[in-house]
XYZ file of C-alpha atoms in Angstrom:
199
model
C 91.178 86.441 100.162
C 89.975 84.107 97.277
C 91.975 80.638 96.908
C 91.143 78.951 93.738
C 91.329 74.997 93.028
C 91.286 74.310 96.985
C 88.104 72.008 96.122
C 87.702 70.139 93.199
C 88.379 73.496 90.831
C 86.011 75.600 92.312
C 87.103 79.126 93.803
C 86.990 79.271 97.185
C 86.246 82.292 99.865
C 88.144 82.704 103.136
C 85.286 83.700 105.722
C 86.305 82.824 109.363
C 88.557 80.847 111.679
C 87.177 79.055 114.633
C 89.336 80.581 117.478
C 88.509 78.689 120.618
C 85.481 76.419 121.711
C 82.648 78.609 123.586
C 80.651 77.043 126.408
C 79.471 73.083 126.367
C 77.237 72.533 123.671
C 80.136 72.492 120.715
C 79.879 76.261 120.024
C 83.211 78.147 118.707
C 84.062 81.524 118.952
C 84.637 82.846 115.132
C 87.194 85.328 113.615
C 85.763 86.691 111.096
C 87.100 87.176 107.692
C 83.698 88.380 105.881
C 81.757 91.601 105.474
C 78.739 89.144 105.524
C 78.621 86.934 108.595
C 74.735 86.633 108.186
C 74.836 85.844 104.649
C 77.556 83.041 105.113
C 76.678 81.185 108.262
C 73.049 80.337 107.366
C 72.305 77.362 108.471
C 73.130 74.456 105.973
C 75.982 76.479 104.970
C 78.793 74.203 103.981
C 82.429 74.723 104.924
C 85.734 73.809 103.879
C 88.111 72.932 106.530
C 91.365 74.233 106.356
C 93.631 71.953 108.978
C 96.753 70.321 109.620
C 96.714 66.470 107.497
C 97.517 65.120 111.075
C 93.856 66.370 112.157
C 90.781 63.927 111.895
C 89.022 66.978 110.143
C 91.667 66.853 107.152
C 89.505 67.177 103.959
C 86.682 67.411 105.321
C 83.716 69.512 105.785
C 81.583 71.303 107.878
C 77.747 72.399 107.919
C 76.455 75.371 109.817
C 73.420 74.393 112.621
C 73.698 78.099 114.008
C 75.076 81.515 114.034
C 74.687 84.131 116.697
C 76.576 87.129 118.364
C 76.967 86.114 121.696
C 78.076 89.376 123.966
C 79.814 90.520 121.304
C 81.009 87.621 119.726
C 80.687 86.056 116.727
C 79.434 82.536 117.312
C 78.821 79.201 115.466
C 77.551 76.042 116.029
C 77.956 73.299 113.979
C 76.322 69.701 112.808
C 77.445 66.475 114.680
C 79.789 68.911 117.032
C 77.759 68.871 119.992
C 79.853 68.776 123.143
C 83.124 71.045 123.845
C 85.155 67.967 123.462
C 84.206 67.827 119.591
C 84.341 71.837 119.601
C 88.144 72.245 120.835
C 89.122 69.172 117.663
C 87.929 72.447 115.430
C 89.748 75.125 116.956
C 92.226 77.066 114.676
C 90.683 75.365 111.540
C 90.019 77.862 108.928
C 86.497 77.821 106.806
C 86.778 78.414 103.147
C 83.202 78.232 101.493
C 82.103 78.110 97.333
C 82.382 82.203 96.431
C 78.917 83.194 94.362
C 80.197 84.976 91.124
C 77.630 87.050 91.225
C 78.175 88.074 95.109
C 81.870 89.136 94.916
C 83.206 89.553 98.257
C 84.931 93.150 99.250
C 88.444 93.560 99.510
C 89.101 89.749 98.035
C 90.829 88.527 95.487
C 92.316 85.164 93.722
C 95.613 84.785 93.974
C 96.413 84.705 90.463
C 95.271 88.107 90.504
C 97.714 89.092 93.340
C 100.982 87.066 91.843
C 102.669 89.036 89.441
C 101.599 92.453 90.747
C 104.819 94.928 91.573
C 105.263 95.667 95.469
C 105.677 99.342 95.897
C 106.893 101.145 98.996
C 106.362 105.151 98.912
C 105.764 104.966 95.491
C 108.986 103.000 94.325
C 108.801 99.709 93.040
C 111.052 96.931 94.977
C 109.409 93.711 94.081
C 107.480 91.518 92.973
C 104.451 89.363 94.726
C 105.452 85.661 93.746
C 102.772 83.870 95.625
C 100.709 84.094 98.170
C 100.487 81.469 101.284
C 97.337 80.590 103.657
C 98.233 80.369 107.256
C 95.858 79.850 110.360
C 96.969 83.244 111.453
C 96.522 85.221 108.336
C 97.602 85.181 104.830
C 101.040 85.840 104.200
C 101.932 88.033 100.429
C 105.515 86.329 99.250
C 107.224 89.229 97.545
C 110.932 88.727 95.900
C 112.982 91.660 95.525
C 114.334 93.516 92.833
C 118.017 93.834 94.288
C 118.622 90.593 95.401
C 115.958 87.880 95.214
C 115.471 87.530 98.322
C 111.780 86.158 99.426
C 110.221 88.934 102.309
C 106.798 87.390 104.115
C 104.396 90.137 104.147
C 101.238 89.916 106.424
C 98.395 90.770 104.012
C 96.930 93.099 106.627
C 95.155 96.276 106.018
C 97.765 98.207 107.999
C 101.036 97.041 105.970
C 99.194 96.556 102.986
C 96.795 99.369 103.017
C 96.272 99.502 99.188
C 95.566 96.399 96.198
C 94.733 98.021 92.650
C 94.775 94.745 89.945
C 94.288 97.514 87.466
C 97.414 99.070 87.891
C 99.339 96.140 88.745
C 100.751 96.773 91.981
C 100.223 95.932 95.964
C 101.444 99.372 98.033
C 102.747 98.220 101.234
C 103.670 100.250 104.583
C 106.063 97.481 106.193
C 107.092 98.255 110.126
C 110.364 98.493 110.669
C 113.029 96.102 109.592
C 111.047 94.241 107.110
C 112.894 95.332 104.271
C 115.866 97.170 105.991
C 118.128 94.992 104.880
C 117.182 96.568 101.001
C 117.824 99.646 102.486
C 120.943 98.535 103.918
C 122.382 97.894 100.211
C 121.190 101.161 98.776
C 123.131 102.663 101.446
C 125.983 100.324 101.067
C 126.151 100.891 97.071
C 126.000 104.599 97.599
C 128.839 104.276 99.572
C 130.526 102.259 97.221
C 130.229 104.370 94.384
C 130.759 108.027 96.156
C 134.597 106.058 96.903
C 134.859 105.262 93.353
C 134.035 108.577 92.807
C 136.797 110.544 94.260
């Protein structure tokens, strides 16, 4: 996921999220949102934090010291954080960093590229995507339906949103059920309606 004008205008990359402190030397455990964990945790790599305005880290950054896979874990260690105590102010903070237009990042995109795009379930279009919104968790797709306006929050994971083509100018989603039952729900009712009318 690509964010533009998070930072002064320039388009930012969503590459991690420091899920819980690691240890006593201010190392976090990472989840990572990047094909490219070497590449973007070099050391001197500058971050973005992404926190709450309440948090002493609000608009601030963040500059790599070390990465390392630690039994299986992505790890990072950071400049100035050097005890847990410092380490557990950071957890949950997502890490945005300056995206290289010449290194495009797979499976991102700006969000100006994703509003506007029809949502499509098995091939029928029921929506649009009117923004998109940054959580800790995971981004959220914001699509309004067709029928009756109505704002669904779709997580922008691969499994409910298995396929983004800009070209085409549509998001396909696979929603679990009862996302959008309630569109169902007036197909069914209309149907109804009009088979009465009918006879």
């Amino acid at each position: 996921m690509v964010s533009e004008d998070r930072n002064q205008g320039k388009n930012q990359l969503r590459v991690g999220r420091l899920v819980k402190a690691h240890g006593l030397k201010g190392a976090l455990k990472l989840e990572l949102y990047t094909d490219n964990p070497e590449r973007r945790f070099v050391p001197g790599a500058e971050f973005t934090l992404q926190v709450p305005e309440a948090s002493p880290w609000h608009r601030k950054t963040v500059t790599v010291r070390e990465y390392r896979v630690m039994n299986g874990n992505p790890v990072v260690f950071f400049e100035d954080v050097n005890d847990r105590e410092g380490a557990e102010g950071l957890v949950r903070a997502i890490l945005w960093i300056d995206q290289d237009a010449d290194e495009p990042e797979d499976n991102a995109w700006y969000d100006h590229q994703l509003v506007g795009l029809d949502a499509v379930i098995d091939g029928e279009p029921i929506g649009k995507l009117v923004r998109v919104e940054h959580l800790p968790a995971q981004d959220l797709l914001i699509v309004k339906t067709a029928r009756d306006a109505r704002e669904v929050m779709v997580p922008f994971v691969e499994a409910i949103v298995p396929s983004v083509d800009i070209a085409a100018g549509r998001v396909t989603l696979t929603p679990p059920a009862g996302l959008f039952d309630e569109i169902a729900d007036a197909d069914t009712d209309e149907d109804a309606t009009t088979g009465d009318a009918a006879e």
